Amino acid sequence: QSTWGEVRVKSATGFDRIGVAYYNTPRSDPIGENESSWCIARLQGEDRLTALWNKKPKKLPDTVGLPSKIGVFLDMDANYVAFFNGESQQLLHTFKTEFVQPVFAAFSVWPKDIAISSGLLVPDFLAF
């Protein structure tokens, strides 16, 4: 089962973390700071993206930039979640993991706002 969603960031500083998490992920933990959530983050004071899982940050190359649209592709059967620049279709980062329960969209928005589109058809560039 695969799912595609997009998050449109209304300004370059419009989000903190975009990802997926298990339903029972503690709401007190920031997304990506535990074993039950995976995300792409724009950490405070940084002009680049970072992939986060279980408090293990991986800074993405400067060439990735700060896209205004981020695509999230979740494939539960293949056990991975991938993040894309939603405009250029550039792969930003992939987390390969064994999902032990369903995951849901998770967001941390600061200080601006975002627009979320879910239930979209998987784009052609991801068709296998």
Tab-separated table of N, CA, C and O in Angstrom:
chain	number	residue	atom	x	y	z
A	1	GLN	N	0.845	-1.175	0.000
A	1	GLN	CA	0.000	0.000	0.000
A	1	GLN	C	0.887	1.233	0.000
A	1	GLN	O	1.757	1.388	0.840
A	2	SER	N	0.690	2.113	-0.977
A	2	SER	CA	1.488	3.333	-1.060
A	2	SER	C	0.582	4.565	-1.063
A	2	SER	O	-0.552	4.511	-1.515
A	3	THR	N	1.131	5.641	-0.553
A	3	THR	CA	0.392	6.892	-0.411
A	3	THR	C	1.302	8.055	-0.758
A	3	THR	O	2.497	8.041	-0.439
A	4	TRP	N	0.728	9.075	-1.387
A	4	TRP	CA	1.457	10.299	-1.726
A	4	TRP	C	0.707	11.484	-1.131
A	4	TRP	O	-0.517	11.564	-1.208
A	5	GLY	N	1.426	12.387	-0.521
A	5	GLY	CA	0.854	13.630	-0.016
A	5	GLY	C	1.821	14.760	-0.262
A	5	GLY	O	3.023	14.537	-0.462
A	6	GLU	N	1.323	15.974	-0.272
A	6	GLU	CA	2.173	17.142	-0.494
A	6	GLU	C	1.875	18.203	0.555
A	6	GLU	O	0.732	18.363	0.986
A	7	VAL	N	2.912	18.903	0.904
A	7	VAL	CA	2.796	20.027	1.824
A	7	VAL	C	3.367	21.242	1.112
A	7	VAL	O	4.524	21.238	0.690
A	8	ARG	N	2.531	22.249	0.934
A	8	ARG	CA	2.990	23.499	0.319
A	8	ARG	C	3.316	24.471	1.442
A	8	ARG	O	2.471	24.777	2.275
A	9	VAL	N	4.556	24.913	1.432
A	9	VAL	CA	5.038	25.834	2.454
A	9	VAL	C	4.838	27.243	1.921
A	9	VAL	O	5.294	27.569	0.832
A	10	LYS	N	4.141	28.068	2.677
A	10	LYS	CA	3.786	29.389	2.174
A	10	LYS	C	4.928	30.393	2.231
A	10	LYS	O	4.855	31.451	1.657
A	11	SER	N	6.002	30.052	2.928
A	11	SER	CA	7.222	30.868	2.905
A	11	SER	C	8.385	29.958	3.268
A	11	SER	O	8.195	28.882	3.822
A	12	ALA	N	9.585	30.388	2.953
A	12	ALA	CA	10.762	29.548	3.199
A	12	ALA	C	10.947	29.244	4.676
A	12	ALA	O	11.603	28.288	5.035
A	13	THR	N	10.368	30.052	5.542
A	13	THR	CA	10.501	29.807	6.982
A	13	THR	C	9.226	29.220	7.554
A	13	THR	O	9.021	29.230	8.753
A	14	GLY	N	8.355	28.679	6.687
A	14	GLY	CA	7.017	28.297	7.101
A	14	GLY	C	6.830	26.946	7.727
A	14	GLY	O	5.715	26.552	7.985
A	15	PHE	N	7.876	26.183	7.964
A	15	PHE	CA	7.662	24.911	8.643
A	15	PHE	C	8.873	24.569	9.488
A	15	PHE	O	9.961	25.081	9.301
A	16	ASP	N	8.649	23.703	10.404
A	16	ASP	CA	9.698	23.194	11.260
A	16	ASP	C	9.976	21.748	10.892
A	16	ASP	O	11.090	21.393	10.554
A	17	ARG	N	8.933	20.891	10.915
A	17	ARG	CA	9.097	19.467	10.622
A	17	ARG	C	7.870	18.928	9.883
A	17	ARG	O	6.741	19.240	10.234
A	18	ILE	N	8.135	18.096	8.868
A	18	ILE	CA	7.093	17.446	8.086
A	18	ILE	C	7.457	15.972	8.014
A	18	ILE	O	8.580	15.639	7.628
A	19	GLY	N	6.521	15.093	8.392
A	19	GLY	CA	6.870	13.685	8.363
A	19	GLY	C	5.702	12.765	8.617
A	19	GLY	O	4.550	13.121	8.384
A	20	VAL	N	6.033	11.579	9.115
A	20	VAL	CA	5.043	10.576	9.472
A	20	VAL	C	5.384	10.028	10.848
A	20	VAL	O	6.541	10.062	11.280
A	21	ALA	N	4.345	9.540	11.534
A	21	ALA	CA	4.544	9.011	12.888
A	21	ALA	C	3.487	7.960	13.184
A	21	ALA	O	2.403	7.976	12.613
A	22	TYR	N	3.824	7.064	14.097
A	22	TYR	CA	2.825	6.137	14.614
A	22	TYR	C	1.803	6.929	15.430
A	22	TYR	O	2.134	7.970	16.021
A	23	TYR	N	0.598	6.407	15.494
A	23	TYR	CA	-0.471	7.084	16.231
A	23	TYR	C	-0.107	7.292	17.703
A	23	TYR	O	-0.417	8.314	18.288
A	24	ASN	N	0.579	6.333	18.297
A	24	ASN	CA	0.892	6.420	19.726
A	24	ASN	C	2.206	7.151	20.017
A	24	ASN	O	2.706	7.091	21.139
A	25	THR	N	2.752	7.858	19.047
A	25	THR	CA	3.957	8.655	19.291
A	25	THR	C	3.647	9.714	20.339
A	25	THR	O	2.635	10.419	20.218
A	26	PRO	N	4.474	9.838	21.360
A	26	PRO	CA	4.208	10.851	22.389
A	26	PRO	C	4.133	12.256	21.777
A	26	PRO	O	5.025	12.661	21.031
A	27	ARG	N	3.047	12.950	22.052
A	27	ARG	CA	2.867	14.300	21.501
A	27	ARG	C	3.861	15.294	22.095
A	27	ARG	O	4.090	16.354	21.550
A	28	SER	N	4.476	14.926	23.208
A	28	SER	CA	5.454	15.810	23.836
A	28	SER	C	6.820	15.738	23.150
A	28	SER	O	7.655	16.615	23.339
A	29	ASP	N	7.045	14.702	22.338
A	29	ASP	CA	8.315	14.565	21.618
A	29	ASP	C	8.233	15.278	20.284
A	29	ASP	O	7.270	15.093	19.539
A	30	PRO	N	9.254	16.065	19.935
A	30	PRO	CA	9.270	16.623	18.579
A	30	PRO	C	9.356	15.498	17.551
A	30	PRO	O	9.966	14.453	17.801
A	31	ILE	N	8.751	15.700	16.400
A	31	ILE	CA	8.787	14.711	15.327
A	31	ILE	C	10.243	14.440	14.956
A	31	ILE	O	11.026	15.364	14.788
A	32	GLY	N	10.596	13.164	14.856
A	32	GLY	CA	11.953	12.776	14.501
A	32	GLY	C	12.875	12.581	15.686
A	32	GLY	O	14.016	12.177	15.534
A	33	GLU	N	12.378	12.851	16.876
A	33	GLU	CA	13.209	12.745	18.081
A	33	GLU	C	12.963	11.438	18.828
A	33	GLU	O	13.311	11.323	19.998
A	34	ASN	N	12.363	10.456	18.152
A	34	ASN	CA	12.070	9.176	18.794
A	34	ASN	C	12.074	8.083	17.727
A	34	ASN	O	12.264	8.360	16.547
A	35	GLU	N	11.853	6.848	18.154
A	35	GLU	CA	11.860	5.716	17.231
A	35	GLU	C	10.561	5.568	16.443
A	35	GLU	O	10.472	4.719	15.568
A	36	SER	N	9.569	6.385	16.751
A	36	SER	CA	8.255	6.208	16.145
A	36	SER	C	7.838	7.348	15.213
A	36	SER	O	6.667	7.489	14.891
A	37	SER	N	8.807	8.156	14.748
A	37	SER	CA	8.492	9.210	13.787
A	37	SER	C	9.715	9.502	12.913
A	37	SER	O	10.857	9.373	13.348
A	38	TRP	N	9.425	9.898	11.669
A	38	TRP	CA	10.446	10.164	10.668
A	38	TRP	C	10.085	11.485	10.004
A	38	TRP	O	8.926	11.724	9.675
A	39	CYS	N	11.082	12.362	9.773
A	39	CYS	CA	10.724	13.664	9.208
A	39	CYS	C	11.865	14.324	8.453
A	39	CYS	O	13.025	13.939	8.563
A	40	ILE	N	11.464	15.351	7.714
A	40	ILE	CA	12.375	16.337	7.140
A	40	ILE	C	12.135	17.599	7.945
A	40	ILE	O	10.985	17.987	8.182
A	41	ALA	N	13.217	18.230	8.377
A	41	ALA	CA	13.078	19.386	9.253
A	41	ALA	C	13.899	20.560	8.751
A	41	ALA	O	14.935	20.389	8.113
A	42	ARG	N	13.396	21.731	9.046
A	42	ARG	CA	14.201	22.943	8.923
A	42	ARG	C	14.420	23.395	10.355
A	42	ARG	O	13.543	23.999	10.979
A	43	LEU	N	15.579	23.047	10.868
A	43	LEU	CA	15.870	23.335	12.264
A	43	LEU	C	16.088	24.824	12.463
A	43	LEU	O	16.547	25.532	11.562
A	44	GLN	N	15.756	25.294	13.643
A	44	GLN	CA	15.820	26.720	13.946
A	44	GLN	C	17.212	27.277	13.674
A	44	GLN	O	18.217	26.705	14.079
A	45	GLY	N	17.233	28.385	12.947
A	45	GLY	CA	18.482	29.076	12.651
A	45	GLY	C	19.271	28.494	11.490
A	45	GLY	O	20.372	28.949	11.201
A	46	GLU	N	18.726	27.475	10.811
A	46	GLU	CA	19.444	26.856	9.703
A	46	GLU	C	18.728	27.121	8.383
A	46	GLU	O	17.512	27.128	8.321
A	47	ASP	N	19.514	27.315	7.335
A	47	ASP	CA	18.975	27.532	5.995
A	47	ASP	C	19.161	26.292	5.132
A	47	ASP	O	19.509	26.378	3.961
A	48	ARG	N	18.934	25.135	5.736
A	48	ARG	CA	19.030	23.861	5.026
A	48	ARG	C	18.097	22.865	5.677
A	48	ARG	O	17.603	23.089	6.781
A	49	LEU	N	17.864	21.765	4.999
A	49	LEU	CA	16.989	20.724	5.528
A	49	LEU	C	17.811	19.627	6.206
A	49	LEU	O	18.955	19.380	5.847
A	50	THR	N	17.182	18.980	7.165
A	50	THR	CA	17.791	17.879	7.900
A	50	THR	C	16.780	16.745	7.968
A	50	THR	O	15.604	16.974	8.220
A	51	ALA	N	17.239	15.518	7.732
A	51	ALA	CA	16.400	14.335	7.933
A	51	ALA	C	16.584	13.898	9.385
A	51	ALA	O	17.711	13.886	9.892
A	52	LEU	N	15.479	13.557	10.057
A	52	LEU	CA	15.550	13.190	11.472
A	52	LEU	C	14.776	11.913	11.763
A	52	LEU	O	13.647	11.750	11.316
A	53	TRP	N	15.401	11.050	12.543
A	53	TRP	CA	14.749	9.871	13.115
A	53	TRP	C	15.512	9.495	14.373
A	53	TRP	O	16.752	9.453	14.371
A	54	ASN	N	14.796	9.272	15.467
A	54	ASN	CA	15.386	8.792	16.709
A	54	ASN	C	16.552	9.661	17.194
A	54	ASN	O	17.586	9.140	17.618
A	55	LYS	N	16.382	10.979	17.072
A	55	LYS	CA	17.396	11.961	17.485
A	55	LYS	C	18.696	11.848	16.693
A	55	LYS	O	19.749	12.266	17.157
A	56	LYS	N	18.612	11.273	15.479
A	56	LYS	CA	19.792	11.123	14.631
A	56	LYS	C	19.630	12.023	13.409
A	56	LYS	O	19.007	11.635	12.420
A	57	PRO	N	20.181	13.234	13.470
A	57	PRO	CA	20.030	14.149	12.332
A	57	PRO	C	21.002	13.824	11.205
A	57	PRO	O	22.123	13.386	11.433
A	58	LYS	N	20.532	14.016	9.984
A	58	LYS	CA	21.388	13.915	8.809
A	58	LYS	C	21.133	15.154	7.959
A	58	LYS	O	20.062	15.299	7.365
A	59	LYS	N	22.105	16.052	7.960
A	59	LYS	CA	21.951	17.284	7.184
A	59	LYS	C	21.955	16.948	5.697
A	59	LYS	O	22.793	16.197	5.227
A	60	LEU	N	20.994	17.519	4.983
A	60	LEU	CA	20.921	17.307	3.544
A	60	LEU	C	21.837	18.304	2.849
A	60	LEU	O	22.122	19.378	3.388
A	61	PRO	N	22.319	17.986	1.658
A	61	PRO	CA	23.235	18.891	0.948
A	61	PRO	C	22.619	20.269	0.725
A	61	PRO	O	21.409	20.395	0.544
A	62	ASP	N	23.470	21.285	0.720
A	62	ASP	CA	23.010	22.651	0.463
A	62	ASP	C	22.303	22.763	-0.884
A	62	ASP	O	21.431	23.612	-1.064
A	63	THR	N	22.668	21.909	-1.824
A	63	THR	CA	22.079	21.970	-3.160
A	63	THR	C	20.599	21.629	-3.160
A	63	THR	O	19.893	21.933	-4.114
A	64	VAL	N	20.102	21.007	-2.089
A	64	VAL	CA	18.680	20.683	-1.967
A	64	VAL	C	17.855	21.961	-1.867
A	64	VAL	O	16.753	22.048	-2.379
A	65	GLY	N	18.396	22.969	-1.203
A	65	GLY	CA	17.676	24.227	-1.023
A	65	GLY	C	16.512	24.079	-0.052
A	65	GLY	O	16.446	23.138	0.744
A	66	LEU	N	15.588	25.016	-0.130
A	66	LEU	CA	14.401	25.020	0.717
A	66	LEU	C	13.170	25.040	-0.188
A	66	LEU	O	12.656	26.098	-0.524
A	67	PRO	N	12.690	23.871	-0.607
A	67	PRO	CA	11.556	23.825	-1.531
A	67	PRO	C	10.289	24.390	-0.916
A	67	PRO	O	10.078	24.308	0.290
A	68	SER	N	9.434	24.956	-1.776
A	68	SER	CA	8.157	25.478	-1.288
A	68	SER	C	7.075	24.398	-1.278
A	68	SER	O	5.991	24.613	-0.771
A	69	LYS	N	7.391	23.222	-1.841
A	69	LYS	CA	6.456	22.103	-1.797
A	69	LYS	C	7.266	20.832	-1.522
A	69	LYS	O	8.249	20.557	-2.206
A	70	ILE	N	6.833	20.077	-0.517
A	70	ILE	CA	7.505	18.831	-0.163
A	70	ILE	C	6.526	17.677	-0.349
A	70	ILE	O	5.400	17.722	0.158
A	71	GLY	N	6.958	16.680	-1.103
A	71	GLY	CA	6.158	15.491	-1.318
A	71	GLY	C	6.602	14.388	-0.376
A	71	GLY	O	7.792	14.245	-0.096
A	72	VAL	N	5.635	13.637	0.118
A	72	VAL	CA	5.910	12.522	1.018
A	72	VAL	C	5.323	11.266	0.384
A	72	VAL	O	4.122	11.201	0.126
A	73	PHE	N	6.183	10.279	0.113
A	73	PHE	CA	5.750	9.013	-0.474
A	73	PHE	C	5.967	7.920	0.561
A	73	PHE	O	7.082	7.687	1.009
A	74	LEU	N	4.887	7.275	0.945
A	74	LEU	CA	4.931	6.215	1.945
A	74	LEU	C	4.561	4.897	1.275
A	74	LEU	O	3.512	4.792	0.655
A	75	ASP	N	5.442	3.912	1.395
A	75	ASP	CA	5.156	2.577	0.877
A	75	ASP	C	5.249	1.607	2.048
A	75	ASP	O	6.343	1.201	2.455
A	76	MET	N	4.103	1.266	2.611
A	76	MET	CA	4.052	0.391	3.787
A	76	MET	C	4.531	-1.020	3.452
A	76	MET	O	5.181	-1.662	4.267
A	77	ASP	N	4.236	-1.506	2.250
A	77	ASP	CA	4.636	-2.862	1.872
A	77	ASP	C	6.151	-2.978	1.692
A	77	ASP	O	6.756	-3.983	2.047
A	78	ALA	N	6.762	-1.954	1.128
A	78	ALA	CA	8.209	-1.960	0.905
A	78	ALA	C	8.972	-1.393	2.098
A	78	ALA	O	10.197	-1.346	2.080
A	79	ASN	N	8.252	-0.924	3.112
A	79	ASN	CA	8.854	-0.432	4.356
A	79	ASN	C	9.772	0.772	4.174
A	79	ASN	O	10.918	0.770	4.626
A	80	TYR	N	9.250	1.813	3.504
A	80	TYR	CA	10.028	3.043	3.450
A	80	TYR	C	9.123	4.256	3.292
A	80	TYR	O	7.985	4.163	2.851
A	81	VAL	N	9.673	5.383	3.694
A	81	VAL	CA	9.047	6.680	3.456
A	81	VAL	C	10.114	7.556	2.800
A	81	VAL	O	11.268	7.575	3.230
A	82	ALA	N	9.717	8.231	1.724
A	82	ALA	CA	10.648	9.075	0.977
A	82	ALA	C	10.087	10.488	0.877
A	82	ALA	O	8.878	10.682	0.734
A	83	PHE	N	10.976	11.445	0.958
A	83	PHE	CA	10.614	12.855	0.870
A	83	PHE	C	11.215	13.426	-0.411
A	83	PHE	O	12.372	13.161	-0.736
A	84	PHE	N	10.410	14.217	-1.123
A	84	PHE	CA	10.811	14.778	-2.402
A	84	PHE	C	10.601	16.285	-2.420
A	84	PHE	O	9.713	16.801	-1.744
A	85	ASN	N	11.404	16.958	-3.240
A	85	ASN	CA	11.086	18.329	-3.609
A	85	ASN	C	9.880	18.197	-4.524
A	85	ASN	O	9.965	17.597	-5.595
A	86	GLY	N	8.746	18.716	-4.098
A	86	GLY	CA	7.511	18.550	-4.838
A	86	GLY	C	7.463	19.303	-6.141
A	86	GLY	O	6.585	19.058	-6.968
A	87	GLU	N	8.396	20.218	-6.358
A	87	GLU	CA	8.424	20.970	-7.609
A	87	GLU	C	9.352	20.316	-8.624
A	87	GLU	O	8.994	20.085	-9.757
A	88	SER	N	10.571	20.011	-8.204
A	88	SER	CA	11.570	19.455	-9.129
A	88	SER	C	11.564	17.934	-9.157
A	88	SER	O	12.222	17.345	-10.006
A	89	GLN	N	10.865	17.284	-8.233
A	89	GLN	CA	10.802	15.830	-8.088
A	89	GLN	C	12.111	15.232	-7.604
A	89	GLN	O	12.315	14.027	-7.644
A	90	GLN	N	13.017	16.077	-7.126
A	90	GLN	CA	14.297	15.613	-6.587
A	90	GLN	C	14.069	14.864	-5.278
A	90	GLN	O	13.359	15.342	-4.393
A	91	LEU	N	14.655	13.675	-5.170
A	91	LEU	CA	14.597	12.925	-3.924
A	91	LEU	C	15.406	13.656	-2.868
A	91	LEU	O	16.573	13.987	-3.087
A	92	LEU	N	14.787	13.918	-1.724
A	92	LEU	CA	15.481	14.582	-0.626
A	92	LEU	C	16.093	13.573	0.334
A	92	LEU	O	17.257	13.680	0.706
A	93	HIS	N	15.298	12.592	0.736
A	93	HIS	CA	15.795	11.587	1.679
A	93	HIS	C	14.809	10.423	1.743
A	93	HIS	O	13.601	10.620	1.591
A	94	THR	N	15.334	9.229	1.994
A	94	THR	CA	14.517	8.034	2.173
A	94	THR	C	14.868	7.384	3.499
A	94	THR	O	16.047	7.217	3.817
A	95	PHE	N	13.851	7.045	4.265
A	95	PHE	CA	14.021	6.254	5.482
A	95	PHE	C	13.528	4.845	5.175
A	95	PHE	O	12.380	4.664	4.794
A	96	LYS	N	14.379	3.861	5.333
A	96	LYS	CA	13.999	2.455	5.177
A	96	LYS	C	13.841	1.897	6.584
A	96	LYS	O	14.743	2.004	7.417
A	97	THR	N	12.690	1.342	6.864
A	97	THR	CA	12.413	0.836	8.204
A	97	THR	C	11.367	-0.257	8.117
A	97	THR	O	10.721	-0.419	7.083
A	98	GLU	N	11.185	-0.990	9.163
A	98	GLU	CA	10.111	-1.968	9.207
A	98	GLU	C	8.972	-1.372	10.026
A	98	GLU	O	9.053	-1.290	11.250
A	99	PHE	N	7.934	-0.921	9.348
A	99	PHE	CA	6.793	-0.343	10.046
A	99	PHE	C	6.051	-1.449	10.779
A	99	PHE	O	5.706	-2.468	10.182
A	100	VAL	N	5.803	-1.252	12.056
A	100	VAL	CA	5.134	-2.280	12.867
A	100	VAL	C	3.668	-1.929	13.126
A	100	VAL	O	2.954	-2.714	13.741
A	101	GLN	N	3.249	-0.763	12.654
A	101	GLN	CA	1.856	-0.344	12.760
A	101	GLN	C	1.634	0.779	11.749
A	101	GLN	O	2.597	1.305	11.187
A	102	PRO	N	0.400	1.145	11.481
A	102	PRO	CA	0.142	2.230	10.527
A	102	PRO	C	0.774	3.546	10.985
A	102	PRO	O	0.920	3.788	12.182
A	103	VAL	N	1.146	4.363	10.011
A	103	VAL	CA	1.679	5.686	10.306
A	103	VAL	C	0.744	6.742	9.742
A	103	VAL	O	-0.039	6.492	8.830
A	104	PHE	N	0.854	7.930	10.299
A	104	PHE	CA	-0.003	9.055	9.929
A	104	PHE	C	0.857	10.279	9.668
A	104	PHE	O	1.979	10.367	10.155
A	105	ALA	N	0.311	11.216	8.918
A	105	ALA	CA	1.023	12.468	8.675
A	105	ALA	C	1.258	13.185	9.994
A	105	ALA	O	0.419	13.158	10.890
A	106	ALA	N	2.429	13.819	10.092
A	106	ALA	CA	2.782	14.556	11.303
A	106	ALA	C	3.464	15.859	10.893
A	106	ALA	O	4.300	15.868	9.991
A	107	PHE	N	3.095	16.945	11.568
A	107	PHE	CA	3.624	18.256	11.215
A	107	PHE	C	3.944	19.052	12.459
A	107	PHE	O	3.272	18.947	13.476
A	108	SER	N	4.961	19.858	12.336
A	108	SER	CA	5.265	20.872	13.334
A	108	SER	C	5.481	22.154	12.545
A	108	SER	O	6.390	22.225	11.712
A	109	VAL	N	4.636	23.138	12.750
A	109	VAL	CA	4.638	24.349	11.934
A	109	VAL	C	5.011	25.550	12.790
A	109	VAL	O	4.383	25.815	13.812
A	110	TRP	N	6.045	26.264	12.339
A	110	TRP	CA	6.474	27.454	13.064
A	110	TRP	C	7.301	28.302	12.142
A	110	TRP	O	8.171	27.773	11.479
A	111	PRO	N	7.162	29.572	12.047
A	111	PRO	CA	6.133	30.416	12.621
A	111	PRO	C	5.012	30.727	11.645
A	111	PRO	O	4.096	31.444	11.976
A	112	LYS	N	5.096	30.215	10.425
A	112	LYS	CA	4.108	30.577	9.394
A	112	LYS	C	3.045	29.500	9.252
A	112	LYS	O	2.624	28.911	10.213
A	113	ASP	N	2.636	29.220	8.026
A	113	ASP	CA	1.591	28.227	7.823
A	113	ASP	C	1.872	27.394	6.578
A	113	ASP	O	2.723	27.737	5.771
A	114	ILE	N	1.133	26.291	6.454
A	114	ILE	CA	1.304	25.375	5.340
A	114	ILE	C	-0.066	24.987	4.790
A	114	ILE	O	-1.078	25.184	5.447
A	115	ALA	N	-0.081	24.455	3.588
A	115	ALA	CA	-1.286	23.878	3.007
A	115	ALA	C	-1.001	22.403	2.765
A	115	ALA	O	0.035	22.052	2.205
A	116	ILE	N	-1.910	21.537	3.174
A	116	ILE	CA	-1.696	20.096	3.103
A	116	ILE	C	-2.644	19.492	2.077
A	116	ILE	O	-3.837	19.782	2.086
A	117	SER	N	-2.097	18.645	1.203
A	117	SER	CA	-2.904	17.900	0.239
A	117	SER	C	-2.628	16.422	0.460
A	117	SER	O	-1.484	15.988	0.368
A	118	SER	N	-3.668	15.661	0.759
A	118	SER	CA	-3.478	14.229	0.988
A	118	SER	C	-4.418	13.445	0.087
A	118	SER	O	-5.335	14.004	-0.512
A	119	GLY	N	-4.192	12.152	0.011
A	119	GLY	CA	-5.037	11.303	-0.822
A	119	GLY	C	-4.857	11.558	-2.299
A	119	GLY	O	-5.743	11.272	-3.099
A	120	LEU	N	-3.709	12.091	-2.682
A	120	LEU	CA	-3.440	12.385	-4.086
A	120	LEU	C	-2.984	11.130	-4.815
A	120	LEU	O	-2.476	10.189	-4.210
A	121	LEU	N	-3.145	11.125	-6.117
A	121	LEU	CA	-2.616	10.032	-6.922
A	121	LEU	C	-1.097	10.064	-6.862
A	121	LEU	O	-0.482	11.133	-6.828
A	122	VAL	N	-0.501	8.898	-6.848
A	122	VAL	CA	0.956	8.812	-6.854
A	122	VAL	C	1.446	9.363	-8.190
A	122	VAL	O	0.960	8.965	-9.254
A	123	PRO	N	2.405	10.310	-8.170
A	123	PRO	CA	2.891	10.906	-9.432
A	123	PRO	C	3.528	9.864	-10.348
A	123	PRO	O	4.070	8.854	-9.890
A	124	ASP	N	3.509	10.142	-11.642
A	124	ASP	CA	4.067	9.236	-12.635
A	124	ASP	C	5.542	8.931	-12.382
A	124	ASP	O	5.994	7.820	-12.637
A	125	PHE	N	6.298	9.909	-11.899
A	125	PHE	CA	7.728	9.671	-11.710
A	125	PHE	C	8.004	8.651	-10.619
A	125	PHE	O	9.115	8.143	-10.506
A	126	LEU	N	6.988	8.278	-9.827
A	126	LEU	CA	7.152	7.255	-8.813
A	126	LEU	C	6.542	5.923	-9.216
A	126	LEU	O	6.584	4.961	-8.461
A	127	ALA	N	5.958	5.865	-10.385
A	127	ALA	CA	5.326	4.626	-10.845
A	127	ALA	C	6.409	3.588	-11.128
A	127	ALA	O	7.418	3.873	-11.756
A	128	PHE	N	6.186	2.380	-10.661
A	128	PHE	CA	7.169	1.314	-10.837
A	128	PHE	C	6.661	0.313	-11.840
A	128	PHE	O	5.561	-0.004	-11.963
